[in-house]
XYZ file of C-alpha atoms in Angstrom:
528
model
C 0.021 0.124 -0.347
C 1.746 3.299 -0.691
C 0.295 6.154 1.648
C -0.864 9.558 -0.208
C -1.160 11.544 3.375
C -4.899 12.323 2.557
C -7.099 12.545 5.925
C -9.964 10.193 5.285
C -13.027 10.515 7.726
C -12.452 8.165 10.923
C -13.562 4.512 10.879
C -16.957 4.091 12.129
C -18.164 2.495 15.069
C -20.565 0.066 15.592
C -21.988 -2.622 13.376
C -24.738 -0.422 11.298
C -22.107 2.458 10.924
C -19.232 0.556 10.038
C -21.247 -1.557 7.701
C -22.441 1.827 5.781
C -18.868 3.014 5.755
C -17.646 -0.689 3.986
C -20.019 -0.799 1.327
C -19.077 2.914 0.747
C -15.416 1.800 0.813
C -16.172 -0.837 -2.105
C -16.530 2.262 -4.432
C -13.405 3.903 -3.865
C -10.243 2.704 -5.328
C -7.911 3.882 -2.515
C -8.047 1.749 0.425
C -8.485 3.343 4.050
C -5.590 2.552 6.582
C -5.650 3.374 10.279
C -1.920 5.441 11.397
C -1.441 4.922 15.469
C 1.508 6.599 17.010
C 3.108 5.237 20.353
C 0.443 7.139 22.699
C -2.280 4.758 20.804
C -4.081 7.851 19.216
C -5.327 6.580 15.658
C -6.602 8.938 12.286
C -7.825 7.328 8.986
C -5.739 7.998 5.875
C -6.260 6.921 2.585
C -3.783 4.469 0.849
C -3.190 3.679 -2.849
C -3.144 -0.204 -3.560
C 0.255 -1.214 -5.296
C 0.116 -1.346 -9.013
C -0.018 -4.713 -10.287
C 3.142 -6.657 -10.718
C 4.199 -9.267 -12.927
C 3.202 -12.868 -11.691
C 6.757 -14.079 -12.086
C 8.399 -11.358 -10.461
C 6.157 -12.229 -7.174
C 6.777 -15.867 -7.521
C 10.425 -15.222 -7.392
C 10.078 -13.404 -4.438
C 9.785 -16.602 -2.828
C 13.046 -18.358 -1.791
C 13.821 -21.980 -1.721
C 12.369 -22.622 1.712
C 9.749 -20.445 1.320
C 8.832 -22.649 -1.917
C 9.442 -25.659 0.179
C 6.700 -25.114 2.542
C 4.056 -23.459 0.460
C 4.378 -26.923 -1.809
C 4.033 -28.910 1.199
C 1.073 -26.908 2.476
C -0.410 -27.428 -1.388
C -0.092 -31.065 -0.788
C -1.510 -31.477 2.201
C -4.679 -29.534 1.161
C -4.687 -31.474 -2.475
C -4.697 -34.437 0.029
C -7.415 -33.708 1.756
C -9.927 -32.731 -1.022
C -8.988 -35.657 -2.533
C -10.107 -37.644 0.625
C -13.047 -36.033 0.825
C -14.095 -35.926 -3.218
C -13.480 -39.386 -3.285
C -16.383 -40.121 -1.522
C -18.508 -37.241 -3.314
C -17.923 -37.811 -6.775
C -18.624 -41.837 -6.475
C -22.370 -41.231 -4.733
C -23.863 -43.389 -7.384
C -21.192 -46.156 -7.124
C -21.734 -46.332 -2.943
C -25.611 -45.738 -3.365
C -25.033 -48.879 -5.706
C -22.801 -50.989 -3.924
C -24.768 -50.604 0.053
C -28.384 -50.900 -1.851
C -29.204 -47.509 -0.933
C -30.474 -43.822 -1.996
C -27.745 -41.295 -2.863
C -29.620 -39.323 -0.646
C -28.519 -42.093 2.137
C -25.192 -41.832 0.669
C -24.865 -37.962 1.175
C -25.359 -38.568 4.957
C -21.908 -39.422 5.328
C -21.008 -35.968 3.686
C -23.347 -34.147 5.789
C -21.326 -36.083 9.164
C -18.059 -35.226 7.478
C -18.763 -31.450 7.278
C -20.671 -31.169 10.568
C -17.147 -32.816 12.778
C -14.790 -31.352 10.955
C -15.196 -27.504 12.966
C -14.180 -29.839 16.066
C -11.059 -30.997 14.470
C -9.978 -27.286 12.844
C -10.817 -25.993 16.878
C -8.458 -28.502 18.250
C -5.688 -28.848 15.898
C -5.853 -25.205 15.060
C -4.795 -24.205 18.483
C -2.448 -27.117 18.623
C -0.554 -25.298 15.696
C -1.135 -22.072 17.054
C 0.101 -23.226 20.395
C 3.475 -25.717 19.320
C 3.567 -25.081 15.751
C 2.577 -26.169 12.640
C 4.830 -29.453 11.821
C 3.661 -32.246 14.309
C -0.160 -31.872 14.143
C -0.135 -31.936 10.565
C 1.893 -34.870 10.377
C -0.831 -36.300 12.973
C -3.734 -35.271 10.860
C -2.527 -36.617 7.633
C -1.537 -39.947 8.697
C -4.466 -40.711 10.393
C -6.775 -39.686 7.692
C -5.002 -42.004 5.686
C -5.695 -44.830 8.017
C -9.381 -43.654 8.343
C -9.511 -44.048 4.555
C -8.366 -47.689 4.465
C -11.189 -48.460 7.427
C -13.512 -47.150 4.926
C -12.635 -49.770 2.473
C -13.472 -52.562 5.150
C -17.034 -51.206 6.339
C -18.928 -54.392 5.417
C -22.306 -52.419 6.409
C -23.530 -48.844 5.424
C -23.764 -47.767 9.297
C -19.716 -48.726 9.774
C -19.498 -46.825 6.740
C -21.164 -43.547 8.561
C -19.190 -44.153 11.986
C -15.611 -44.151 10.202
C -16.779 -41.186 7.769
C -17.928 -38.945 10.587
C -14.543 -40.103 12.501
C -12.776 -38.927 9.140
C -14.222 -35.490 9.524
C -13.033 -35.046 12.987
C -9.306 -35.333 11.873
C -9.481 -33.991 8.346
C -10.940 -30.320 10.011
C -7.679 -29.790 11.386
C -5.511 -29.744 8.127
C -6.764 -26.727 6.614
C -6.179 -23.986 9.129
C -2.361 -25.491 9.832
C -1.988 -26.043 5.827
C -2.527 -22.285 4.980
C -0.767 -20.712 7.949
C 2.431 -22.670 6.964
C 2.161 -22.253 3.390
C 1.024 -18.133 3.529
C 2.474 -16.842 6.528
C 6.126 -16.588 4.569
C 5.044 -15.348 1.665
C 5.716 -11.404 0.759
C 3.117 -9.164 0.953
C 3.042 -8.237 -2.906
C 2.494 -11.853 -3.503
C 0.226 -13.130 -0.994
C -2.893 -12.373 -3.471
C -1.320 -14.923 -5.859
C -0.199 -17.260 -3.682
C -3.563 -17.299 -1.845
C -5.460 -18.314 -5.190
C -2.636 -20.715 -5.924
C -3.231 -22.654 -2.576
C -6.462 -22.509 -2.305
C -6.469 -24.244 -5.816
C -5.177 -27.358 -3.779
C -8.979 -28.225 -2.896
C -9.798 -27.806 -6.939
C -6.766 -30.206 -7.671
C -7.849 -32.911 -4.940
C -11.066 -32.798 -7.002
C -9.391 -33.264 -10.452
C -7.122 -35.750 -9.155
C -10.190 -37.850 -7.331
C -11.695 -37.546 -10.661
C -9.251 -38.565 -12.842
C -8.936 -41.702 -10.312
C -12.267 -42.416 -10.765
C -12.451 -42.238 -14.819
C -9.113 -45.012 -14.329
C -11.008 -47.352 -12.014
C -14.224 -47.364 -14.466
C -17.777 -47.749 -13.266
C -18.524 -50.876 -11.447
C -20.007 -50.738 -8.021
C -16.841 -51.772 -6.135
C -14.233 -49.586 -8.386
C -14.840 -46.778 -5.484
C -12.457 -48.775 -3.273
C -9.609 -48.445 -5.694
C -9.828 -44.318 -5.229
C -10.180 -44.831 -0.813
C -6.700 -46.404 -1.643
C -5.095 -44.055 -3.469
C -6.349 -41.162 -1.095
C -5.037 -43.318 1.787
C -1.381 -43.516 0.362
C -1.203 -39.481 -0.770
C -2.596 -38.788 3.108
C -0.216 -41.093 4.643
C 2.373 -40.030 1.967
C 2.248 -36.403 2.793
C 2.167 -37.341 6.469
C 5.513 -38.845 6.038
C 7.174 -36.233 3.761
C 6.044 -33.476 6.328
C 8.163 -35.217 8.857
C 11.270 -34.626 7.157
C 10.690 -30.829 6.829
C 11.481 -28.294 10.135
C 8.653 -26.258 11.883
C 7.754 -23.097 10.247
C 10.678 -20.604 10.318
C 8.438 -17.408 11.018
C 7.108 -19.559 14.254
C 10.379 -20.581 15.367
C 11.620 -16.975 15.266
C 8.493 -15.504 16.487
C 8.779 -17.769 19.286
C 12.350 -16.610 20.371
C 11.189 -13.193 19.660
C 9.081 -14.154 22.786
C 12.152 -14.455 25.121
C 9.677 -16.996 26.873
C 8.120 -20.448 26.388
C 4.831 -19.052 28.002
C 2.619 -21.485 29.948
C -0.806 -23.140 28.855
C -2.702 -20.491 31.006
C -1.051 -17.773 29.192
C -1.961 -19.438 25.811
C -5.450 -19.785 26.946
C -5.903 -16.524 28.770
C -4.839 -14.982 25.393
C -7.576 -16.773 23.527
C -10.024 -15.429 25.913
C -8.927 -12.095 25.600
C -9.015 -12.658 21.564
C -12.483 -14.465 21.706
C -13.648 -11.310 23.913
C -12.368 -8.453 21.271
C -12.777 -10.352 18.334
C -16.233 -12.429 18.828
C -17.649 -9.796 16.033
C -15.046 -10.583 13.861
C -15.449 -14.270 14.416
C -19.259 -14.267 13.851
C -19.121 -12.483 10.360
C -16.357 -14.916 9.452
C -18.513 -17.554 10.166
C -21.192 -16.218 8.327
C -19.142 -15.844 5.305
C -17.350 -19.190 5.276
C -20.864 -20.728 5.820
C -22.452 -18.716 2.583
C -18.860 -20.227 0.802
C -19.433 -23.495 1.429
C -22.632 -23.765 0.614
C -21.504 -22.276 -2.552
C -18.901 -24.643 -3.011
C -20.772 -27.967 -2.059
C -23.840 -27.062 -3.959
C -22.271 -26.143 -6.995
C -20.082 -29.081 -7.303
C -20.566 -32.256 -4.779
C -23.528 -33.540 -6.714
C -22.730 -31.968 -10.211
C -21.233 -35.508 -11.445
C -24.542 -37.141 -10.040
C -26.105 -34.684 -12.216
C -24.371 -35.457 -15.649
C -25.006 -38.888 -14.791
C -28.548 -39.014 -14.170
C -30.046 -35.867 -15.920
C -27.823 -35.627 -18.735
C -27.103 -39.233 -18.771
C -23.966 -39.392 -19.580
C -21.576 -42.743 -18.857
C -18.974 -42.444 -16.051
C -16.278 -41.975 -18.439
C -17.990 -38.828 -19.699
C -19.276 -37.489 -16.515
C -15.743 -38.022 -15.340
C -13.953 -36.195 -17.698
C -16.459 -33.244 -17.866
C -15.819 -33.333 -13.875
C -12.413 -32.699 -14.969
C -12.145 -30.357 -16.934
C -14.866 -28.014 -14.473
C -12.356 -28.356 -11.804
C -9.783 -27.577 -14.393
C -11.438 -24.002 -14.574
C -11.600 -23.875 -11.102
C -7.868 -24.433 -10.775
C -7.364 -21.418 -13.529
C -10.003 -19.017 -12.070
C -9.020 -19.378 -8.209
C -5.115 -18.514 -9.602
C -5.956 -15.668 -11.722
C -8.702 -14.110 -9.680
C -6.833 -14.603 -6.443
C -3.697 -12.804 -8.142
C -5.906 -9.542 -9.093
C -7.414 -9.507 -5.392
C -3.938 -7.727 -4.458
C -4.642 -5.122 -6.686
C -8.247 -4.586 -7.520
C -9.294 -5.909 -3.472
C -10.136 -8.563 -1.627
C -14.128 -7.724 -1.671
C -14.587 -6.227 -4.918
C -12.918 -9.549 -6.262
C -15.182 -11.805 -4.275
C -18.040 -9.586 -5.363
C -17.810 -9.448 -8.739
C -16.864 -13.364 -8.986
C -19.902 -14.504 -7.338
C -22.022 -11.851 -9.487
C -20.779 -13.337 -12.609
C -21.282 -16.920 -11.824
C -24.699 -16.468 -10.809
C -25.381 -15.059 -14.663
C -23.574 -18.065 -15.680
C -26.159 -20.499 -14.063
C -28.647 -20.864 -17.287
C -25.926 -21.610 -19.046
C -23.896 -23.935 -16.522
C -27.379 -26.904 -16.134
C -29.258 -26.560 -19.486
C -27.084 -27.785 -22.184
C -26.787 -31.211 -23.415
C -23.851 -33.511 -24.156
C -20.175 -33.877 -22.808
C -18.626 -31.310 -24.562
C -20.913 -28.516 -23.961
C -21.184 -29.230 -20.048
C -17.485 -29.573 -20.004
C -17.465 -25.782 -21.364
C -19.961 -24.112 -19.158
C -18.760 -26.259 -16.291
C -15.007 -24.863 -17.157
C -16.580 -21.067 -16.624
C -18.799 -21.756 -14.076
C -16.443 -23.087 -11.515
C -13.588 -20.438 -13.159
C -15.922 -17.925 -11.208
C -17.145 -19.854 -8.045
C -13.449 -20.881 -7.326
C -11.957 -17.630 -8.242
C -14.125 -16.115 -5.372
C -12.706 -18.869 -3.418
C -9.502 -17.788 -4.407
C -9.324 -14.938 -2.084
C -10.388 -16.693 1.032
C -7.053 -18.004 2.141
C -5.099 -14.622 2.393
C -8.323 -12.634 3.265
C -9.108 -14.824 6.382
C -5.615 -14.601 7.298
C -5.414 -10.786 7.260
C -9.161 -10.786 9.191
C -7.410 -13.052 11.661
C -6.088 -11.879 14.986
C -2.316 -12.095 13.717
C -1.644 -14.543 16.660
C -4.185 -17.097 15.473
C -3.806 -17.389 11.836
C -3.582 -21.287 12.461
C -6.748 -21.576 14.511
C -9.054 -18.801 13.431
C -8.998 -19.224 9.685
C -9.398 -22.878 10.276
C -11.803 -22.710 12.950
C -14.230 -19.992 10.972
C -14.061 -22.026 7.658
C -15.278 -25.614 9.470
C -17.750 -23.602 11.613
C -19.015 -22.747 8.320
C -18.692 -26.073 6.904
C -20.858 -27.572 10.084
C -23.537 -25.134 9.392
C -23.694 -25.921 5.557
C -23.071 -29.701 6.035
C -26.446 -30.615 4.910
C -25.555 -29.084 1.656
C -25.389 -31.911 -0.358
C -28.230 -33.886 1.348
C -30.174 -31.403 0.752
C -29.712 -31.115 -3.135
C -30.095 -34.632 -3.522
C -33.564 -35.019 -1.356
C -34.907 -32.581 -3.144
C -33.580 -33.779 -6.712
C -35.039 -37.307 -5.771
C -38.585 -35.484 -5.084
C -39.047 -33.539 -8.059
C -38.590 -35.176 -11.791
C -37.726 -33.268 -15.090
C -37.611 -35.238 -18.765
C -34.433 -35.337 -20.213
C -33.472 -35.348 -23.583
C -34.125 -39.036 -24.713
C -37.546 -38.715 -22.970
C -36.893 -40.483 -19.557
C -38.242 -38.918 -16.109
C -34.929 -38.031 -14.092
C -34.503 -36.590 -10.832
C -34.290 -32.517 -11.253
C -30.722 -32.124 -10.050
C -30.283 -29.103 -12.439
C -32.676 -27.224 -11.582
C -32.101 -27.842 -7.673
C -28.724 -26.874 -7.938
C -29.210 -23.869 -10.050
C -31.758 -22.157 -7.673
C -29.422 -22.718 -4.566
C -26.323 -21.486 -6.285
C -28.076 -18.182 -7.474
C -29.515 -17.521 -4.034
C -26.175 -18.634 -2.320
C -23.969 -16.153 -5.041
C -26.098 -13.459 -3.966
C -25.894 -13.617 -0.290
C -22.121 -13.787 -0.629
C -21.863 -10.854 -2.909
C -23.850 -9.023 -0.223
C -22.014 -10.328 2.935
C -18.474 -9.379 1.208
C -20.093 -5.615 0.390
C -21.024 -4.882 3.701
C -17.918 -6.825 5.539
C -14.261 -5.807 6.524
C -11.284 -5.937 4.602
C -7.783 -5.563 6.247
C -5.559 -6.243 2.972
C -1.871 -5.303 3.389
C -1.652 -6.398 6.625
C 1.806 -7.592 8.287
C 2.081 -10.887 9.816
C 6.115 -11.033 10.503
C 6.345 -9.258 13.822
C 3.499 -11.123 15.726
C 4.721 -13.281 18.263
C 2.710 -16.869 18.870
C -0.195 -17.085 20.727
C 0.370 -17.034 24.534
C 3.553 -15.290 23.861
C 1.980 -11.878 23.968
C 0.806 -11.678 27.566
C 4.148 -12.838 28.743
C 6.111 -9.781 27.140
C 3.534 -7.468 28.228
C 3.938 -8.451 31.623
C 7.590 -8.320 30.901
C 7.215 -5.038 29.370
C 5.796 -3.400 32.545
C 7.664 -5.037 35.197
C 11.092 -3.300 33.272
C 9.240 0.272 32.984
C 8.316 0.056 36.821
C 11.451 -1.112 37.969
C 13.404 1.078 35.437
C 15.159 4.150 37.508
C 13.771 7.748 36.553
C 16.559 9.905 34.306
C 18.804 11.885 35.790
C 18.161 15.855 35.809
C 20.681 17.307 33.402
C 21.979 16.367 29.686
C 21.704 12.791 29.916
C 18.173 13.198 30.965
C 17.302 15.612 28.444
C 18.685 13.397 25.706
C 16.554 10.331 26.899
C 13.495 12.602 27.015
C 13.795 13.672 23.464
C 14.522 10.353 22.166
C 11.370 9.162 23.664
C 9.554 11.862 22.336
C 10.673 11.318 18.903
C 10.041 7.557 19.296
C 6.551 8.274 20.214
C 5.584 10.581 17.238
C 6.926 7.845 14.969
C 3.548 6.576 13.137
C 2.526 2.861 12.712
C 0.308 2.041 9.669
C -2.131 -0.448 9.407
C -5.151 -1.191 7.284
C -8.818 -0.038 8.632
C -10.584 -2.607 10.077
C -13.740 -1.870 8.028
C -16.875 -3.060 9.424
C -17.257 -4.918 12.792
């Protein structure tokens, strides 16, 4: 951000007032920043967004070590997505294998999403307290074991129990993965890296769809896909064992000059929740919309092509792969543009465009047409999603960038957990006539109406919400260290002798005065 020294109207107080201010700022190209001096006095100024830079030069800003951490985080998120979509894209096979309805199969998706928030809280807080490494290692290996347990579930009740437990451990991956991958990225590169990182989810879907295409359409071929998923998860966990702890976490912990205690950590967590509860609620609402957006537009899309569009397993799999390639491309491009265009503006525009594309998304016939329209639909759906990792990181309390994004994301997942089940239930209770004249489940119209409502909800919620683009993470201490440091600083100040009169005292006073006049700039909080 480039300060312009132009004074802005003060940051509004109160939810309604700040929401109005956020809406107004959405149409102002410059970004409001808060300037704070050492006395704690704040003023608002306008800053000009940095010019859009060549993406190659942005990628070159990351050191080899930064790239290694980013790639491990990306791999963990990809494996996590593969594990999840191994089920969602094979609902038709699983329904035939267990002799149940597709709505019954989607109950497993609901249970997985429902319990992810518990895992996000437990492993996110562990990541903030003890580091990113071992919580992720434990997560990934257990996920692989649970994929194997899914294969050996002889009854559907056993299958549901294992998938519920799977959701518990799956919830811990996202927060630690994005914190590890993004916390060392240079400020200018964060939008681009966020867009690339988020597409680990879409890339995981592509890999799962490729596996589904390779194993064929027989009823028990789903087990092979789950074996592949287990190998990926365990592999990422083993690879993570050979990488050190996040360097930024290590340096921040050293800067704390104390190991801290669990009591300080939990005290600081409680203080954060008391101070940031409005931001927590906002981010949970936003993530609820986004998770409905994602699951409604993709989880039943393969089923939609197999039933309503009457494609075979190979055609539906190929169309799903191309659809998610569009997601990878869109998420990367729009995430990159958000560094210049703004996080909120990028999300709002992408959501609205996806809403306008819905008729072209569900009306065509044939694999080729569905592949093209699916590509562009997911380009904008996951384009909006591409901004989310860095947007959540910037909105997070700085010391809680592992737990806050993961927890708010997974709470949104929990609330939206019935999405696939709702789509399947409504679709299977309403019918349309296919191109061949058969009476089929109404997946297209159900997904279209639901996605239109959700896209509008995302646009409105984001337009009235906060933005902290350009926020710096580098000097933040780990959770639990801040209170220790504050206490030591106060003790030092109270124990320090008063400056003696004369020349030395005058010099120290002048130096202190000059220090207090130095200004600290940070993005305005916006709404909330």
